[in-house]
Coordinates of C-alpha atoms and ligand atoms in Angstrom, one line a residue:
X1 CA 11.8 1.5 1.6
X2 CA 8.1 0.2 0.9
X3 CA 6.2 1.9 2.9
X4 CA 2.3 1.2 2.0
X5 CA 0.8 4.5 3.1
X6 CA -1.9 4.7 -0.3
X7 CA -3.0 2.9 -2.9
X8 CA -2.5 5.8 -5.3
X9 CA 1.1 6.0 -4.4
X10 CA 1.7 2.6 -4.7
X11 CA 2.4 1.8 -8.2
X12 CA -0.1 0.2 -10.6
X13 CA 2.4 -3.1 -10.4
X14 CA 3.3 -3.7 -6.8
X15 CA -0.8 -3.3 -6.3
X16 CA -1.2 -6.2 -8.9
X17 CA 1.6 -8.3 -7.2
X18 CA 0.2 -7.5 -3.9
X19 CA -3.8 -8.7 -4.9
X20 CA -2.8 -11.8 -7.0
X21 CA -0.3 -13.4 -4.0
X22 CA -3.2 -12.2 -1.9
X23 CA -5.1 -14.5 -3.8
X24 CA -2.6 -16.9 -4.3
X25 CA -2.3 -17.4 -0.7
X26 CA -6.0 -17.2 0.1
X27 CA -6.2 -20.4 -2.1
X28 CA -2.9 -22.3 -0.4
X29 CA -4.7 -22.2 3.0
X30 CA -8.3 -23.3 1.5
X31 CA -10.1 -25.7 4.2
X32 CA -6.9 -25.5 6.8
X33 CA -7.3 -24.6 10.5
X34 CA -7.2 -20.8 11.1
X35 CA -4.2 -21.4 13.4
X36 CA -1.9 -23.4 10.9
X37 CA 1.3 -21.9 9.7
X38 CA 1.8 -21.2 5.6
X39 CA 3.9 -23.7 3.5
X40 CA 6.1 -20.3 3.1
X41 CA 7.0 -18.7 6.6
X42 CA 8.7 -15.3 5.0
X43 CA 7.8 -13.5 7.9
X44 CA 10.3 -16.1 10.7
X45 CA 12.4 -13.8 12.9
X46 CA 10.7 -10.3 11.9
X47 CA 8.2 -8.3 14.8
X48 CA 5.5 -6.4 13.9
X49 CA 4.3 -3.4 15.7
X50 CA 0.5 -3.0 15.3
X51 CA -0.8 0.8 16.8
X52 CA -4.2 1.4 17.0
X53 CA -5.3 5.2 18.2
X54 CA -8.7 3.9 17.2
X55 CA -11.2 1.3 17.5
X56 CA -10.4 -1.7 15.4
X57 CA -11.6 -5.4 15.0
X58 CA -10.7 -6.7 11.5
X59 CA -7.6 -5.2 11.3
X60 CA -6.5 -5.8 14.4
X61 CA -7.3 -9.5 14.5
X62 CA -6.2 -9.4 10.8
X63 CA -2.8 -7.9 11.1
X64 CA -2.5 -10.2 14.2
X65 CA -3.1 -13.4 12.8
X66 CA -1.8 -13.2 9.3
X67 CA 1.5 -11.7 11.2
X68 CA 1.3 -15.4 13.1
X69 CA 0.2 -17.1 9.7
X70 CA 3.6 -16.0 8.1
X71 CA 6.0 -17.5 11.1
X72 CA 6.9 -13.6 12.7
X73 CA 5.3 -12.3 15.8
X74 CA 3.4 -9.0 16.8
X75 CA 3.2 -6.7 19.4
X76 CA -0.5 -5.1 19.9
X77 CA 0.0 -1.1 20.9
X78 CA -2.9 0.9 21.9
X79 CA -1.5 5.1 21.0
X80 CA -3.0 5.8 24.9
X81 CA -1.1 3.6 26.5
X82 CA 2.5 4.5 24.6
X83 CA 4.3 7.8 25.6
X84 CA 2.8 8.5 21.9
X85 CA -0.1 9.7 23.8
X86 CA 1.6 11.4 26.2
X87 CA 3.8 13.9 24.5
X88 CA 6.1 12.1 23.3
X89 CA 7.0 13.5 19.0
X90 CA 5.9 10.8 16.4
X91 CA 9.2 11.1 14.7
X92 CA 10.9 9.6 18.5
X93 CA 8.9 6.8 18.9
X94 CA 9.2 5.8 14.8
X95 CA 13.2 5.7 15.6
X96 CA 12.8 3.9 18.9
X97 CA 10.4 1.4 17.5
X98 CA 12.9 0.9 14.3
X99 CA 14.9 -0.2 17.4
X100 CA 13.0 -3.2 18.1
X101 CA 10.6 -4.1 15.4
X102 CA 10.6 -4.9 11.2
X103 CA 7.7 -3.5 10.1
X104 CA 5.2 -1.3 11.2
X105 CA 1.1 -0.9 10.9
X106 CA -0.3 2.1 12.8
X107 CA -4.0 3.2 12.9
X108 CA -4.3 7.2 13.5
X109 CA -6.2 10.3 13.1
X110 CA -4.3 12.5 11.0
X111 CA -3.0 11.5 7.7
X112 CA 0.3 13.6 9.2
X113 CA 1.3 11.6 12.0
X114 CA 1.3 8.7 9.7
X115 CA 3.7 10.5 6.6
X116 CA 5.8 11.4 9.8
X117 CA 5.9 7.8 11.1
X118 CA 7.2 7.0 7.8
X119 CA 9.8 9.4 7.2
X120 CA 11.3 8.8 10.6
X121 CA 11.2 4.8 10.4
X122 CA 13.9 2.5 9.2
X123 CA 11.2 0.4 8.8
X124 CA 8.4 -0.2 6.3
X125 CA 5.1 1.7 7.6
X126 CA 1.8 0.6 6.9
X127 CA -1.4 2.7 6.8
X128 CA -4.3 1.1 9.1
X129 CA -6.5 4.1 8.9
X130 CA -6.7 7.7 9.1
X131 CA -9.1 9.7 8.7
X132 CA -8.5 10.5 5.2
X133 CA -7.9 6.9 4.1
X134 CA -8.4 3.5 4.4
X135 CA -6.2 1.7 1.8
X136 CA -6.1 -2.0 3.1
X137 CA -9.5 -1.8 3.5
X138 CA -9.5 -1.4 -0.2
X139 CA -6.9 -3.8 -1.1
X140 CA -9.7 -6.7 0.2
X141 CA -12.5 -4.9 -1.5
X142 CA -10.1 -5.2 -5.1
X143 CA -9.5 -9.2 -4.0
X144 CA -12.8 -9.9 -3.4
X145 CA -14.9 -8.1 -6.4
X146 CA -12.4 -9.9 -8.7
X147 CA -12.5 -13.7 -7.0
X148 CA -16.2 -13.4 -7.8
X149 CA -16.5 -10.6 -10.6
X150 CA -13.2 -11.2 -12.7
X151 CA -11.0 -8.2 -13.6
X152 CA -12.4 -4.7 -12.0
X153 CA -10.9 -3.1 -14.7
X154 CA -14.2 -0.8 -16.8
X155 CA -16.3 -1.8 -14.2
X156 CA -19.1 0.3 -12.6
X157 CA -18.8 0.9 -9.1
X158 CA -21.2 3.3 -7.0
X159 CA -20.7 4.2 -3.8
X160 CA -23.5 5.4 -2.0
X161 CA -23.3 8.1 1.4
X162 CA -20.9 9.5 2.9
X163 CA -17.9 10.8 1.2
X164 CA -15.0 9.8 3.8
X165 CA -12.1 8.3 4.3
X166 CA -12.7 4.4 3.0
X167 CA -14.7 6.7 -0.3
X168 CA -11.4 8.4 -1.1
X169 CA -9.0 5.0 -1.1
X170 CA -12.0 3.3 -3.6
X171 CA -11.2 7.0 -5.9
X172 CA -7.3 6.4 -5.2
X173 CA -7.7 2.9 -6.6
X174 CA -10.9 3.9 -9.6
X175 CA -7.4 5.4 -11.0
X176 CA -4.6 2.9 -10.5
X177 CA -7.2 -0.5 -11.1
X178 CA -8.8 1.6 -14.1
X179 CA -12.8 1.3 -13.0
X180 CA -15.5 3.7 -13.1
X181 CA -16.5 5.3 -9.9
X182 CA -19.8 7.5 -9.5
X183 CA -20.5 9.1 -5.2
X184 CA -23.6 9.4 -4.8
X185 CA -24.8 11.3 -1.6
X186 CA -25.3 14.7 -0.7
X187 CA -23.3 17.7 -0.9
X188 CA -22.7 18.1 2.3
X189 CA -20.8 15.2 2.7
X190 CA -19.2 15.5 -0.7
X191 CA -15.7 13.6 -0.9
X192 CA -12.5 15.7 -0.1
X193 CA -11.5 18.5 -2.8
X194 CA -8.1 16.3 -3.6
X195 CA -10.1 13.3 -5.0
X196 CA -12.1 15.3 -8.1
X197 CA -11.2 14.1 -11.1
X198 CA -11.3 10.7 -9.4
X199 CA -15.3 9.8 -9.5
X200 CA -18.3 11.1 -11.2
X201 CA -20.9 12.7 -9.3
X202 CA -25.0 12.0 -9.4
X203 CA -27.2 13.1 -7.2
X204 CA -30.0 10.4 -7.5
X205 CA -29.0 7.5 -6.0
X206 CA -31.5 5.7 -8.4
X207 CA -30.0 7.2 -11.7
X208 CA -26.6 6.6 -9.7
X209 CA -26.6 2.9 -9.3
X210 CA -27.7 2.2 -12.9
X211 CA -25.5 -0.3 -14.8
X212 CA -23.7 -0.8 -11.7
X213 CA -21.3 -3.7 -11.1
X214 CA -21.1 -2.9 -7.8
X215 CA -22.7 -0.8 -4.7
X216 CA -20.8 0.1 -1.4
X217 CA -21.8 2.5 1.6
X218 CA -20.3 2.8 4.8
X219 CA -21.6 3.9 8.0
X220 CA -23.0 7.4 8.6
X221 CA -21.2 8.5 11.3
X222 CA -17.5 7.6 10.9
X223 CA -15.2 7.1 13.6
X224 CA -13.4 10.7 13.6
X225 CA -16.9 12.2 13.3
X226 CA -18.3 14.4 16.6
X227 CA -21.3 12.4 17.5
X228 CA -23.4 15.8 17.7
X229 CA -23.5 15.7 14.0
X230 CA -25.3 12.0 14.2
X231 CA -29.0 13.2 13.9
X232 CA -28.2 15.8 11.2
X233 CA -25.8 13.5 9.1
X234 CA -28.5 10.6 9.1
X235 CA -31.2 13.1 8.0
X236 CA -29.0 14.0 5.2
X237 CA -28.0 10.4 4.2
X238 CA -31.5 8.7 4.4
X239 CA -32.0 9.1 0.7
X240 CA -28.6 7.3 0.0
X241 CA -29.7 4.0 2.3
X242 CA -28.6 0.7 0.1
X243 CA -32.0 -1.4 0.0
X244 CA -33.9 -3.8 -2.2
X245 CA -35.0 -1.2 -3.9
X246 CA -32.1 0.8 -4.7
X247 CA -30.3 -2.5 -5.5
X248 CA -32.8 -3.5 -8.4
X249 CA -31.7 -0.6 -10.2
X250 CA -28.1 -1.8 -10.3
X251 CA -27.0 -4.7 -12.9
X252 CA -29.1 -8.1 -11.4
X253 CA -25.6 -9.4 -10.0
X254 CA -24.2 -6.4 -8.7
X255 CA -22.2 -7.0 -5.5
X256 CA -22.6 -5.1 -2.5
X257 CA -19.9 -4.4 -0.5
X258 CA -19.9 -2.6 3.1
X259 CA -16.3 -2.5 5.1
X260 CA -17.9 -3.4 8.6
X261 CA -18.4 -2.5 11.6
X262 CA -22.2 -1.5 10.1
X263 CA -25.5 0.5 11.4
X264 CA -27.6 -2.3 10.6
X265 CA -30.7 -0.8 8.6
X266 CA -29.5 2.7 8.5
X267 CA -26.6 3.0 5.8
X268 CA -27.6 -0.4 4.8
X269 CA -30.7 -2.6 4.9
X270 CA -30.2 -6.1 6.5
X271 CA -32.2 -7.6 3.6
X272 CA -29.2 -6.2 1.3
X273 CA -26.5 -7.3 3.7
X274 CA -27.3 -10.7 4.1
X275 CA -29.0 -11.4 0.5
X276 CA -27.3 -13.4 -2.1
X277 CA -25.5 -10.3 -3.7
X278 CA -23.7 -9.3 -0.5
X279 CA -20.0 -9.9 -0.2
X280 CA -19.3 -8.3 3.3
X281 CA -18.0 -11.5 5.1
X282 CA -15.6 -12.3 2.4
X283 CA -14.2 -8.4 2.3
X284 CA -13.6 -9.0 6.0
X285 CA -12.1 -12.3 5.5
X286 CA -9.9 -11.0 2.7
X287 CA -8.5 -8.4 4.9
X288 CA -6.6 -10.9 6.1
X289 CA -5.3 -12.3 3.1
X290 CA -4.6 -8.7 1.2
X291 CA -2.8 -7.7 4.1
X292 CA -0.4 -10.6 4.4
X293 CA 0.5 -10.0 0.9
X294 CA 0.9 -5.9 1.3
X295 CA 3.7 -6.9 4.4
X296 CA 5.4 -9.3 2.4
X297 CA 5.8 -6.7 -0.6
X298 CA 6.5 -4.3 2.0
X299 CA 9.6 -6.1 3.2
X300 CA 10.4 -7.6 -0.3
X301 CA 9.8 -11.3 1.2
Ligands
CP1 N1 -13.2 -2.2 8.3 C1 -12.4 -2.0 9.4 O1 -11.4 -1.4 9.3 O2 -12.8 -2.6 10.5 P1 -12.2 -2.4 12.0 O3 -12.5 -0.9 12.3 O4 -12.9 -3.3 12.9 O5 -10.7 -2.6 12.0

């Protein structure tokens, strides 16, 4: 069964396979309609559950269309309107859902209700978000540093901020793609103790960002975060804001990357979002296209 629940328990080849037929396909459907079918329709006859317990845009309109892209159909689920969210055990609903559908993406909280989705599904499982990972986000971020960068492989990647859940996929994949990753924020917000050995940690965002081939943040305040925290964790983050000025200390054509939905001008100046190093629209776009390539190695299609 190939379930995609991480990019470090994926192995090194499948997450190759997976991010050059991403490519691959991104370049089949160059200058077609959104709505036109592939040449290749692997996905005919299968259903896809998609199960958000969270806020989404990209990946649900992702998921949705590249489902649709592929020839197979999908069936949006929000977790409060399912008996999911109203006692009913994870483990039921994965075995009633293997019922009905082929695959299956969920977006959750815990990173448990999402190994227990797996293990009770017939079905491949995909991880949509939790709130210790985000590794399709990352699968696009791959894609896109290396359709305008080349291999990522040695590079220099910083990520400034926060060290949450969309931080620890970039450290899952620093080890499978082989790239060097350096956090920079503060120690409050230090990444998860499960990651070290992952990334490198500087303190000065300036020192930080040197020699880097790439910069990312992320917003302050992440989705699983209690809101009462907001004025202390953007007091504590301020230093770590990506702007001009932190960006001239990178290499000259260091990308900056930033997963969206963003806090325009906190985590992120607009200046740096929409100058000529910023990448953000094709990460987004390139959800799509990682993602239709992650289900079709997930159901071996
Ligand atoms: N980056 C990302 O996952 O966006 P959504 O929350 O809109 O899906």
């Amino acid at each position: 069964m190939n379930h995609f629940l991480d990019i470090h328990t994926t192995s090194q080849d499948a997450l190759r396979e997976i991010i050059d037929n991403a490519a691959r396909m991104k370049a089949e459907r160059a200058g077609k309609l959104k709505g036109t079918l592939d040449s290749e329709q692997p996905l005919a006859n299968h259903m896809v559950a998609l199960i958000f317990e969270k806020p989404s845009t990209r990946t649900r309109v992702s998921f949705d269309v590249g489902v649709r892209q592929m020839g197979g159909e999908t069936m949006v689920l929000s977790g409060a309107d399912m008996q999911l969210g109203h006692g009913e055990t994870i483990a039921d609903t994965a075995r009633v859902l293997s019922r009905y559908v082929d695959l299956i993406m969920i977006r959750t909280f815990e990173e448990a209700t999402l190994h227990e989705m797996a293990e009770y599904a017939d079905v491949p499982v995909i991880n949509g978000l939790t709130n210790r990972s985000h590794p399709c986000q990352i699968m696009a971020d791959i894609q896109t540093f290396e359709e305008h960068r080349g291999s990522i492989k040695g590079k220099k990647v910083v990520w400034s901020g926060d060290g949450n859940n969309t931080f620890a996929s970039f450290a899952h994949a620093a080890k499978q793609f082989e790239f060097d990753l350096v956090f920079t924020g503060p120690p409050p917000l230090d990444p998860e103790p499960a990651l070290e050995g992952m990334y490198t940690i500087m303190r000065d965002p300036n020192e930080a960002v040197a020699g880097a081939d790439l910069v990312v943040t992320d917003t302050w305040v992440s989705m699983h975060d209690p809101q009462s925290a907001r004025e202390r964790r953007h007091n504590q983050l301020r230093p770590y804001q990506v702007n001009a000025a932190l960006m001239a200390n990178a290499k000259s054509d260091a990308l900056f990357m930033h997963c969206l939905p963003a806090h325009r001008d906190d985590e992120a100046t607009s200046e740096v979002m929409d100058g000529p190093n910023s990448v953000i629209f094709d990460e987004a776009e390139n959800r799509l296209h990682a993602q239709k390539a992650i289900m079709r190695w997930c159901l071996g299609v």
